[in-house]
Short mmCIF file of C-alpha atoms in Angstrom, two decimals:
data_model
loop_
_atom_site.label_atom_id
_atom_site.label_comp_id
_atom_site.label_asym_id
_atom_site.label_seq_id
_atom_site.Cartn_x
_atom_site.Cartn_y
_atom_site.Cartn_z
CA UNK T 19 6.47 13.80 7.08
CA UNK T 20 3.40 13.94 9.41
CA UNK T 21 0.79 10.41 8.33
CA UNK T 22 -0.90 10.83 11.79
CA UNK T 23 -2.84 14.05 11.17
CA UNK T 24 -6.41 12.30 10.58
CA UNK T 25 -5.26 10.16 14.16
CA UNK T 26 -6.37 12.06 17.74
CA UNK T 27 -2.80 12.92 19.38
CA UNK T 28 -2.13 12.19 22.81
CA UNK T 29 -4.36 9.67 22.94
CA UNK T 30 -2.40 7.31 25.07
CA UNK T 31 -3.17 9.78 28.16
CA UNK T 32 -5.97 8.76 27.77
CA UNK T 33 -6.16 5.23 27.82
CA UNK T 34 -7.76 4.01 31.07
CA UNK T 35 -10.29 1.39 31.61
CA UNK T 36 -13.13 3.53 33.43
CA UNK T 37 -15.86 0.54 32.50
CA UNK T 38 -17.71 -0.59 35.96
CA UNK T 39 -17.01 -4.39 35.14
CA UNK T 40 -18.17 -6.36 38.34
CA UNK T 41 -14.82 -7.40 39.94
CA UNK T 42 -15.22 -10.82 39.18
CA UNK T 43 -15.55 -10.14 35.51
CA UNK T 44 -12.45 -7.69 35.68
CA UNK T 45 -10.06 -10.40 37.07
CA UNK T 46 -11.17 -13.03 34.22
CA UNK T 47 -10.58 -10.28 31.48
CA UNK T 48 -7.07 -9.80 32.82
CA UNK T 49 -6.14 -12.96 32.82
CA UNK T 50 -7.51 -13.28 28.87
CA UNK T 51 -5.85 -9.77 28.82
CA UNK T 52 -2.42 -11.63 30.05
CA UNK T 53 -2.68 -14.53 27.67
CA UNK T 54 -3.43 -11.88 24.50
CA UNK T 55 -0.36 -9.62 25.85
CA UNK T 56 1.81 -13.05 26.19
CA UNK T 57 0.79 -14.00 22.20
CA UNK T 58 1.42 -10.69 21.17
CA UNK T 59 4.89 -10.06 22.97
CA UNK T 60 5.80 -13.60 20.91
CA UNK T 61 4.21 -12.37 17.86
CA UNK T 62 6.47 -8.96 18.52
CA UNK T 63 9.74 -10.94 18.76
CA UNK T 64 8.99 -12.85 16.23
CA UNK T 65 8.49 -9.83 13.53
CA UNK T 66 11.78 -8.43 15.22
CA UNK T 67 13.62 -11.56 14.77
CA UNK T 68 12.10 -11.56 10.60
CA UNK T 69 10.77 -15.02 10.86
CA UNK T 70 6.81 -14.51 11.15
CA UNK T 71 4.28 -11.42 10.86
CA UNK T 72 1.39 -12.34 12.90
CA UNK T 73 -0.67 -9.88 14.55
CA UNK T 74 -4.44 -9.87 16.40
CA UNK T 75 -7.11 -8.49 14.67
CA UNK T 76 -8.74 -5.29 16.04
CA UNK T 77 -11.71 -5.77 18.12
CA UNK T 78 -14.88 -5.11 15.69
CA UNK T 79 -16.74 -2.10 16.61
CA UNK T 80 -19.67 -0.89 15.35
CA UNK T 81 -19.85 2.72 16.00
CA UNK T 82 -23.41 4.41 16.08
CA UNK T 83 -22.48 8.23 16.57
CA UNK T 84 -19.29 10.56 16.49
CA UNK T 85 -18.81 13.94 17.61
CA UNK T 86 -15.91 16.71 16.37
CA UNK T 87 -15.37 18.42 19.54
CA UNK T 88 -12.20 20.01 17.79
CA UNK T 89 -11.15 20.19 14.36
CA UNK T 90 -9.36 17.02 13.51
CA UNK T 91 -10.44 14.89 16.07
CA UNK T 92 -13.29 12.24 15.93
CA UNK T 93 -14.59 11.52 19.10
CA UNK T 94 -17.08 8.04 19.31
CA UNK T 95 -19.38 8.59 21.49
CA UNK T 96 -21.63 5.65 20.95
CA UNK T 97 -20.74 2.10 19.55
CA UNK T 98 -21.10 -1.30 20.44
CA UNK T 99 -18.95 -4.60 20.68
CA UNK T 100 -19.45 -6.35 17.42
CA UNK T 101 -19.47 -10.28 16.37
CA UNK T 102 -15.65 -11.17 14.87
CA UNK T 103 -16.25 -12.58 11.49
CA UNK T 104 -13.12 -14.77 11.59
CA UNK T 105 -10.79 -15.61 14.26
CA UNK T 106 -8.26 -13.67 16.66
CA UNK T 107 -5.14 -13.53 14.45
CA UNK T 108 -3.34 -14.22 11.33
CA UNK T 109 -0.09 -13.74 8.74
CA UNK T 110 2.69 -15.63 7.49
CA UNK T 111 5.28 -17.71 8.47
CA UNK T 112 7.69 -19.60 6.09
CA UNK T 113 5.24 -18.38 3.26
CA UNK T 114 2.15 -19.97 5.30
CA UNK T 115 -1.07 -18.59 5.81
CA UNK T 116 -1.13 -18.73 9.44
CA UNK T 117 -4.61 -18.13 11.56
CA UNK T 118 -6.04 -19.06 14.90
CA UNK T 119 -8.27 -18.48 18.05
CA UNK T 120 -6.70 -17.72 21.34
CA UNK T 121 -8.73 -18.65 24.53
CA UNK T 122 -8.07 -18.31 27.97
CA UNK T 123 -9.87 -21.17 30.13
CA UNK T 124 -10.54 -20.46 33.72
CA UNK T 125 -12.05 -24.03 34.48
CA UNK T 126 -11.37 -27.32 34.13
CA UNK T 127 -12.64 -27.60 30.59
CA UNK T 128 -13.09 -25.63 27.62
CA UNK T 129 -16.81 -24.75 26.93
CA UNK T 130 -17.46 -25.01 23.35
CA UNK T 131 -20.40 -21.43 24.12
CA UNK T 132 -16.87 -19.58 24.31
CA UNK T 133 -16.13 -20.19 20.14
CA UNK T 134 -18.42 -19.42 17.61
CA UNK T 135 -19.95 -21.92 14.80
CA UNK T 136 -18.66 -19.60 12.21
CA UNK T 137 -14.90 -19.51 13.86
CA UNK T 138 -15.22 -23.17 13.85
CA UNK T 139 -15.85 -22.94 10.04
CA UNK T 140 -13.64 -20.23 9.49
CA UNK T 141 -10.72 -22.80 10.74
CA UNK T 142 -11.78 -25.28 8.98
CA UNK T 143 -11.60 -23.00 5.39
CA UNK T 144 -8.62 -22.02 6.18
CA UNK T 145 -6.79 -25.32 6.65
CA UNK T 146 -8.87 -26.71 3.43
CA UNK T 147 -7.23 -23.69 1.66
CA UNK T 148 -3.82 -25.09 2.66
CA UNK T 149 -3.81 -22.57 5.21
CA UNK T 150 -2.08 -23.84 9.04
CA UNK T 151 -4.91 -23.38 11.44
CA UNK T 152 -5.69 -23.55 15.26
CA UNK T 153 -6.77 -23.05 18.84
CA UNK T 154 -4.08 -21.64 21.14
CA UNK T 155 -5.77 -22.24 24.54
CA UNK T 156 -4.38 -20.78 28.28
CA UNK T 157 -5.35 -23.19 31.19
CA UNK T 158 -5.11 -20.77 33.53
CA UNK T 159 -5.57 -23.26 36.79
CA UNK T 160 -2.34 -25.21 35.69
CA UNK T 161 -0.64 -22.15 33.95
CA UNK T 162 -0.09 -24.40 30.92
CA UNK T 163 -0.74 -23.44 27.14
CA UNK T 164 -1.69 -26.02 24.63
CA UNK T 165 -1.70 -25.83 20.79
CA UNK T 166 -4.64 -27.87 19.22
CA UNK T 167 -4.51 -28.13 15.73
CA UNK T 168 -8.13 -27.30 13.92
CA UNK T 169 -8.93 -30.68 13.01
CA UNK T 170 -9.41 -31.82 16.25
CA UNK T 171 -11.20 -29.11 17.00
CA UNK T 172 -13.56 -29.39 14.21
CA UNK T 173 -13.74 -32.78 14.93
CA UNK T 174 -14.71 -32.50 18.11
CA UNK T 175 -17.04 -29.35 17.21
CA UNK T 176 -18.98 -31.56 14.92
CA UNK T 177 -19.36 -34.73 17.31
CA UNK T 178 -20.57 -32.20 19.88
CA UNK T 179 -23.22 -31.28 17.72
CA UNK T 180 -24.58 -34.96 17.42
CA UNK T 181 -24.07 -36.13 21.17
CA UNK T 182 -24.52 -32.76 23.27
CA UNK T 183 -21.40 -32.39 24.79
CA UNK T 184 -20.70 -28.73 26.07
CA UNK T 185 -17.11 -28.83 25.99
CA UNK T 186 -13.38 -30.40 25.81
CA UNK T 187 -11.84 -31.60 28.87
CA UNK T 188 -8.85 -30.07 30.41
CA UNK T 189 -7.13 -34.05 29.66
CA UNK T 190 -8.33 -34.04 25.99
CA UNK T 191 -5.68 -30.74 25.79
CA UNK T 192 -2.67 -32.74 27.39
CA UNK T 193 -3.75 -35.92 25.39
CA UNK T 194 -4.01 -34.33 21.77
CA UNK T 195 -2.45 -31.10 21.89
CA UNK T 196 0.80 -29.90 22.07
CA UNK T 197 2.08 -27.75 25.11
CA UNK T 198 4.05 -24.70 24.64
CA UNK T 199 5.99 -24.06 27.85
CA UNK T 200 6.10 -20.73 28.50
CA UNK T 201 9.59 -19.10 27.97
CA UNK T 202 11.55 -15.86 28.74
CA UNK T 203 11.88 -14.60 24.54
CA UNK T 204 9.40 -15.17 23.18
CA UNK T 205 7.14 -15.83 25.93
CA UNK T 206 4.92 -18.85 23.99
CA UNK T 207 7.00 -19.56 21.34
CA UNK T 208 4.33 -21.80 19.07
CA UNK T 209 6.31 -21.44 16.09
CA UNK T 210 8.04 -24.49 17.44
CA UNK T 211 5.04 -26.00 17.34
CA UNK T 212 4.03 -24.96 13.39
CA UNK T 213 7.67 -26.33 12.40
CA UNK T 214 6.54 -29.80 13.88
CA UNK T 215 3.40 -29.34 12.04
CA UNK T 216 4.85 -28.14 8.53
CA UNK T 217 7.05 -31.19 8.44
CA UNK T 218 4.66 -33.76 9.32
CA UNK T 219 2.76 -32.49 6.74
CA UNK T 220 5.54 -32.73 4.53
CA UNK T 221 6.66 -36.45 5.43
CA UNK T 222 2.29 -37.03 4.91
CA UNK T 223 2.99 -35.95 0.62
CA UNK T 224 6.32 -37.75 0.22
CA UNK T 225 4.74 -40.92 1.63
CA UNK Q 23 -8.88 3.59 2.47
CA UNK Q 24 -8.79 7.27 3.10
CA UNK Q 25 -8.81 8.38 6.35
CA UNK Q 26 -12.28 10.29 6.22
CA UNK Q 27 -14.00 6.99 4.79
CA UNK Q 28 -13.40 4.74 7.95
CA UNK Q 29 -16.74 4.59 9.41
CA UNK Q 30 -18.97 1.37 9.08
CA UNK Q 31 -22.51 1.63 7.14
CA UNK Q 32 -24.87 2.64 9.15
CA UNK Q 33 -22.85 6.01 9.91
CA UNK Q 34 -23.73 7.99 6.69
CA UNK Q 35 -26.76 9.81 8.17
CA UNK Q 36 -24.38 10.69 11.28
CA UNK Q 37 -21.86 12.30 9.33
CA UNK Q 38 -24.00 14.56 7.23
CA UNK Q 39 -25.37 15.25 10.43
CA UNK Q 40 -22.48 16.18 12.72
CA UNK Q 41 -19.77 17.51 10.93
CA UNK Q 42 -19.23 20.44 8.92
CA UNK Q 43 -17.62 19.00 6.03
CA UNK Q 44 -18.09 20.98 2.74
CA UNK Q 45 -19.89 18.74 0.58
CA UNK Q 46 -17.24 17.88 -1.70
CA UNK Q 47 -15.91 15.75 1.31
CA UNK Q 48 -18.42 13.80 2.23
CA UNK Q 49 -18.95 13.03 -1.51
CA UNK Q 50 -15.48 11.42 -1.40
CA UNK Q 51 -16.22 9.37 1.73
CA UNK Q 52 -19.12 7.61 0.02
CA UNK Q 53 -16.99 6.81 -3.19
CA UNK Q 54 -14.47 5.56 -0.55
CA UNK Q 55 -17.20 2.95 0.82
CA UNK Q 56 -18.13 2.31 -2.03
CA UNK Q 57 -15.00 1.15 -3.09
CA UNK Q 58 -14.49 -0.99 0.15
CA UNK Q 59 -17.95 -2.37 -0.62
CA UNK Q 60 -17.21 -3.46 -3.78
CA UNK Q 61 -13.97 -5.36 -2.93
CA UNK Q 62 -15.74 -7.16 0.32
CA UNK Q 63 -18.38 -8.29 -1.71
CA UNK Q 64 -15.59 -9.54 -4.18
CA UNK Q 65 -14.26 -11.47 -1.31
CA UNK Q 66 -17.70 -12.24 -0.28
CA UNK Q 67 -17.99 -14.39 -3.74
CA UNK Q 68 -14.27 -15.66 -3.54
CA UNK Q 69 -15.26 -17.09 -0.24
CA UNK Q 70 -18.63 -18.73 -1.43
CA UNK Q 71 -16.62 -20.34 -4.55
CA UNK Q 72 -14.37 -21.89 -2.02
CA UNK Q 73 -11.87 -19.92 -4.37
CA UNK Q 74 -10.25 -17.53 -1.46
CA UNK Q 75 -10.99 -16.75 2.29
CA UNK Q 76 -9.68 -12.66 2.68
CA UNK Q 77 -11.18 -10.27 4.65
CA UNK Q 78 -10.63 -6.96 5.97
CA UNK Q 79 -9.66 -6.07 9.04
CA UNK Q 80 -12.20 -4.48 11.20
CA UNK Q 81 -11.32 -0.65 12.04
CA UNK Q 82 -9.01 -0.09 15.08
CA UNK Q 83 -10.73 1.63 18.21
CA UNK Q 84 -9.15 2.55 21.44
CA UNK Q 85 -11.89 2.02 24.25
CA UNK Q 86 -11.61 4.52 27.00
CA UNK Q 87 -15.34 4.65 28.46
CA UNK Q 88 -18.02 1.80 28.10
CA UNK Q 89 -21.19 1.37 30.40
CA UNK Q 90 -23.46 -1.35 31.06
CA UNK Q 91 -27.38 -0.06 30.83
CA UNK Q 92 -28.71 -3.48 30.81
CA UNK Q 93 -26.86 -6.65 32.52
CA UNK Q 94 -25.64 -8.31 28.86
CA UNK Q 95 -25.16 -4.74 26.92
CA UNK Q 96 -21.88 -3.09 26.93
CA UNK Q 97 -22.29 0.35 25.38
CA UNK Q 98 -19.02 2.08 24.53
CA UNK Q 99 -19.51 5.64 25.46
CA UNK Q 100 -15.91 7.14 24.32
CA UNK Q 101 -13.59 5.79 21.97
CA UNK Q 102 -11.17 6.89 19.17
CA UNK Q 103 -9.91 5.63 16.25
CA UNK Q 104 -6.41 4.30 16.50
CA UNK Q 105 -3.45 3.94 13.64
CA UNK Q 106 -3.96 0.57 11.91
CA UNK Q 107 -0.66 -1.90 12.18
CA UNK Q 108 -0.87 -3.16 9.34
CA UNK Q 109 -3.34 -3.21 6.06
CA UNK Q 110 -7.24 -3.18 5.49
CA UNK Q 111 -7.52 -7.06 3.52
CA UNK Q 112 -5.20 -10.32 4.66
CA UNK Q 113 -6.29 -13.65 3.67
CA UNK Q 114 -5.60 -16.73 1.89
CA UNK Q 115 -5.31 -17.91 -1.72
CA UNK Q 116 -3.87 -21.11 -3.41
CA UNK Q 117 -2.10 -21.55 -0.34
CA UNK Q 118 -0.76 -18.51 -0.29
CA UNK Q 119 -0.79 -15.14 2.20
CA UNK Q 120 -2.45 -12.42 0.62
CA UNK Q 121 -2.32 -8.98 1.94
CA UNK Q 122 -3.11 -5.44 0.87
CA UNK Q 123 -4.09 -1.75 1.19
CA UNK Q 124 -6.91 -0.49 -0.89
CA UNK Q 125 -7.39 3.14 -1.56
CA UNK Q 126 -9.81 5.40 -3.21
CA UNK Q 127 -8.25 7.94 -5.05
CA UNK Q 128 -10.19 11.30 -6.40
CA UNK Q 129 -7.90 13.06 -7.92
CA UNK Q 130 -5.20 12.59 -10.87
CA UNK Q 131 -2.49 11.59 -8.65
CA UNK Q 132 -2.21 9.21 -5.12
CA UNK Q 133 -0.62 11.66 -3.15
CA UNK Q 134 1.76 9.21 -0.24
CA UNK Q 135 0.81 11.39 3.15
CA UNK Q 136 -2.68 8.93 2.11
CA UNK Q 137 -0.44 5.78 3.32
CA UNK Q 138 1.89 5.21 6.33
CA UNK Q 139 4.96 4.57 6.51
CA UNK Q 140 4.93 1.06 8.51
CA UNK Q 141 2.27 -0.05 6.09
CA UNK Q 142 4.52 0.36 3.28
CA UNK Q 143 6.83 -1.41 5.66
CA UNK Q 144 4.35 -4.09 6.39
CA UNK Q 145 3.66 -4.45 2.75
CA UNK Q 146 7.42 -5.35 2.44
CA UNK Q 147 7.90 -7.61 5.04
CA UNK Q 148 5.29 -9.80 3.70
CA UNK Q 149 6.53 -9.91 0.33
CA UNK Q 150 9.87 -10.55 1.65
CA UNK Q 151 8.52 -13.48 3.38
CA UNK Q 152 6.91 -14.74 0.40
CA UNK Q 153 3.40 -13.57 0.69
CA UNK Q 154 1.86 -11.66 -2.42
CA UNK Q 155 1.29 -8.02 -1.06
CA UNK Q 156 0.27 -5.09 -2.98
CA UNK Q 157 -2.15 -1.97 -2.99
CA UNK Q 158 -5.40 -2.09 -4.45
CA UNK Q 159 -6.57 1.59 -5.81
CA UNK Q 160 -9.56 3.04 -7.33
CA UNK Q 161 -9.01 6.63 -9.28
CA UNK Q 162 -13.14 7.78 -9.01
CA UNK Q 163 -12.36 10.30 -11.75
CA UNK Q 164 -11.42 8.10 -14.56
CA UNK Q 165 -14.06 4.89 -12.79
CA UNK Q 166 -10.81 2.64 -13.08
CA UNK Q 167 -8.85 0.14 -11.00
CA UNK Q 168 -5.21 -1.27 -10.44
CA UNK Q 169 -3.45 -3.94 -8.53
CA UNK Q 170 0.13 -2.29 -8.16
CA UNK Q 171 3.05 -4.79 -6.69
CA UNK Q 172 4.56 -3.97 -3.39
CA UNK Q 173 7.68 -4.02 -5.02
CA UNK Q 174 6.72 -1.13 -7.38
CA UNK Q 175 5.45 1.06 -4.44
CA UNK Q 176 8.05 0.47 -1.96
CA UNK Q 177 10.38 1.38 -4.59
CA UNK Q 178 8.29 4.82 -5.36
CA UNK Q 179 8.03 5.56 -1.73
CA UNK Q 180 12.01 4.94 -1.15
CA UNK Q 181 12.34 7.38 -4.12
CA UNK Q 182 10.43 9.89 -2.84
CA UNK Q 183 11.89 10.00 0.59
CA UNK Q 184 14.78 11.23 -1.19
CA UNK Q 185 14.22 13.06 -4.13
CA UNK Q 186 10.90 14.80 -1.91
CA UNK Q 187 8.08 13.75 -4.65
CA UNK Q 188 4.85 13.66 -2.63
CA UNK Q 189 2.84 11.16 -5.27
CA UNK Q 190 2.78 8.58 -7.70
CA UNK Q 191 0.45 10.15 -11.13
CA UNK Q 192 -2.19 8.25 -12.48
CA UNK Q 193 -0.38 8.06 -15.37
CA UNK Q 194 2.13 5.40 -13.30
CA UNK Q 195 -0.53 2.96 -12.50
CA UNK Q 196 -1.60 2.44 -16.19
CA UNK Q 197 1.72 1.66 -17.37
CA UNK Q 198 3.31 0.05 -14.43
CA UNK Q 199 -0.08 -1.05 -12.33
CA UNK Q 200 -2.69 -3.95 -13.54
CA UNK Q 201 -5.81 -2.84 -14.53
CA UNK Q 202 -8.91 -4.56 -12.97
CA UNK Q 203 -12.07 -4.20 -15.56
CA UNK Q 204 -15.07 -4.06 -12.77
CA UNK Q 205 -17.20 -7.00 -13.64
CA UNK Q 206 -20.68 -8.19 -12.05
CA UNK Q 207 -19.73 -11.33 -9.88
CA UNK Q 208 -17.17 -10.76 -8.73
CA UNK Q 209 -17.09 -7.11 -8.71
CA UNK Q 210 -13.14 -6.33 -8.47
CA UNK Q 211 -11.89 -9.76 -9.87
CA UNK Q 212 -8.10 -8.87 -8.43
CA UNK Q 213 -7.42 -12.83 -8.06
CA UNK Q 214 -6.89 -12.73 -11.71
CA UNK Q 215 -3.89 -10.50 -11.49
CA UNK Q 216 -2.97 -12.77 -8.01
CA UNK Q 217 -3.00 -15.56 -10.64
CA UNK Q 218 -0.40 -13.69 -13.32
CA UNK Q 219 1.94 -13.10 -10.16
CA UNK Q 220 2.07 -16.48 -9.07
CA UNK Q 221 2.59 -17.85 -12.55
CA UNK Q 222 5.15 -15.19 -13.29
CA UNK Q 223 7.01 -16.04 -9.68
CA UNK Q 224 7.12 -19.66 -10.64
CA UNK Q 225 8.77 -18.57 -14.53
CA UNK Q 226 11.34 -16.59 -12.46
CA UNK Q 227 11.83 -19.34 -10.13
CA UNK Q 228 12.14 -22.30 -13.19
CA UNK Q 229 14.41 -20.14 -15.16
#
């Protein structure tokens, strides 16, 4: 049985990125483009594998005007990039509530202008709620990846608020987070990193 | 939600406009935002009670064309709608991972070509993991509402890939379904029934 019909066909053909990006900007958005098709790869093999379902939100779009050049299929012909309301991605993992912000850093530290207030917040709900929340970050100058869990973050967030500082240094990341080497399957496997977590949290109720 | 009612707010006007939809259509869509409206604001109220954080996910969009008229404005000039992966709402509650479909339905039966198959697959796999996953649906004729398990549908929708039925009746979803009683704040109170399932999990687990 057919469940695509509503769903333009062919549309892969059509994929291709005819946007007129200034260079520069083009080679940064790969790179975040990389890190995003690294975390979903992982997030792939781990659905495959049946031990997490975590996927990336869609990019929110708020679309102005549509045209029906044929029949059944809805073309967009005007829209615009909207604000997320939460974070990058979420699911489950050994029952969890999993969500987090993925950020790929081109510099030498991570500017606090490239998360919102409200993502901040949203973290911070989340791991209130019981929920296992945080910032998977890509240093791109030392190809390293670094889990930091949302309390530091929000920590941090909120001190920045107070004193002025822009951002989180690159050593902050080595210091207080954890680094997921990148591997062959799945390519940044931070599961490992969530096991550590569930089970410190576990030894913090049974002492 | 049904596939003609996936277009944010602002978009009524447009339709009307545009298409050439016989009425009775674009009288569904609005009872189809509607219905979306009334569960985000739920979730809207869950979230300022500190009781829940669940959203849904914003509509997917494949980007083919966007243009830059002024230096910080990315218009998107051609885009479609893509599949969804998963389901409209995920979230948190009491710890737990939350995640469902919602549908309007506007006639006397839900007819399956109205869900995919790898949602209903989706919908399993979280259960399965031990999230609470199930399909929220609205039948406009009779102004009623009902939380029906995972379990029940995927069981329906393994049924009918044999024996060929194309829908589950109305009649289904009062005896087997819970039915939410639409209240004033919040609208859809469907963390009640969350409530009975976790209590009922933890019976089956104790006994």
């Amino acid at each position: 049985m057919n469940r695509e019909i509503k769903y333009p066909n062919g549309m892969k053909k059509e994929i291709q990125v005819k946007t007129e990006t200034p260079k520069k900007n083009i080679k940064k958005a790969h790179l975040g483009i990389d890190f995003e098709a690294l975390i979903n790869e992982s997030n792939q093999y781990y659905l495959t594998k049946n031990l997490a379902c975590i996927y990336k939100k869609p990019t929110p779009v708020q679309i102005v005007k549509v045209e029906y050049p044929s029949r059944n299929k809805a073309k967009i012909t005007e829209a615009y990039y909207r604000m997320p309301s939460t974070t990058d991605y979420n699911g489950i993992y050994k029952g969890k509530y999993i969500d987090f912000e993925a950020k790929s850093c081109h510099t030498t530290s991570f500017s606090f202008k490239h998360i919102y207030e409200h993502q901040i917040k949203h973290l911070e709900i989340v791991s209130n709620m019981g929920g296992i929340s945080f910032l998977l970050i890509e240093f791109s100058l030392y190809h390293q990846v670094f889990l930091l869990t949302s309390d530091k973050l929000i920590k941090l967030y909120n001190e920045s608020l107070k004193d002025g500082r822009k951002s989180i240094p690159y050593d902050y990341f080595v210091k207080e987070g954890y680094e997921i080497k990148l591997g062959f399957s799945p390519k940044i496997n931070y599961l490992q990193v969530i096991d550590l977590l569930i089970d410190s949290k576990k030894e913090e109720n049974a002492s």
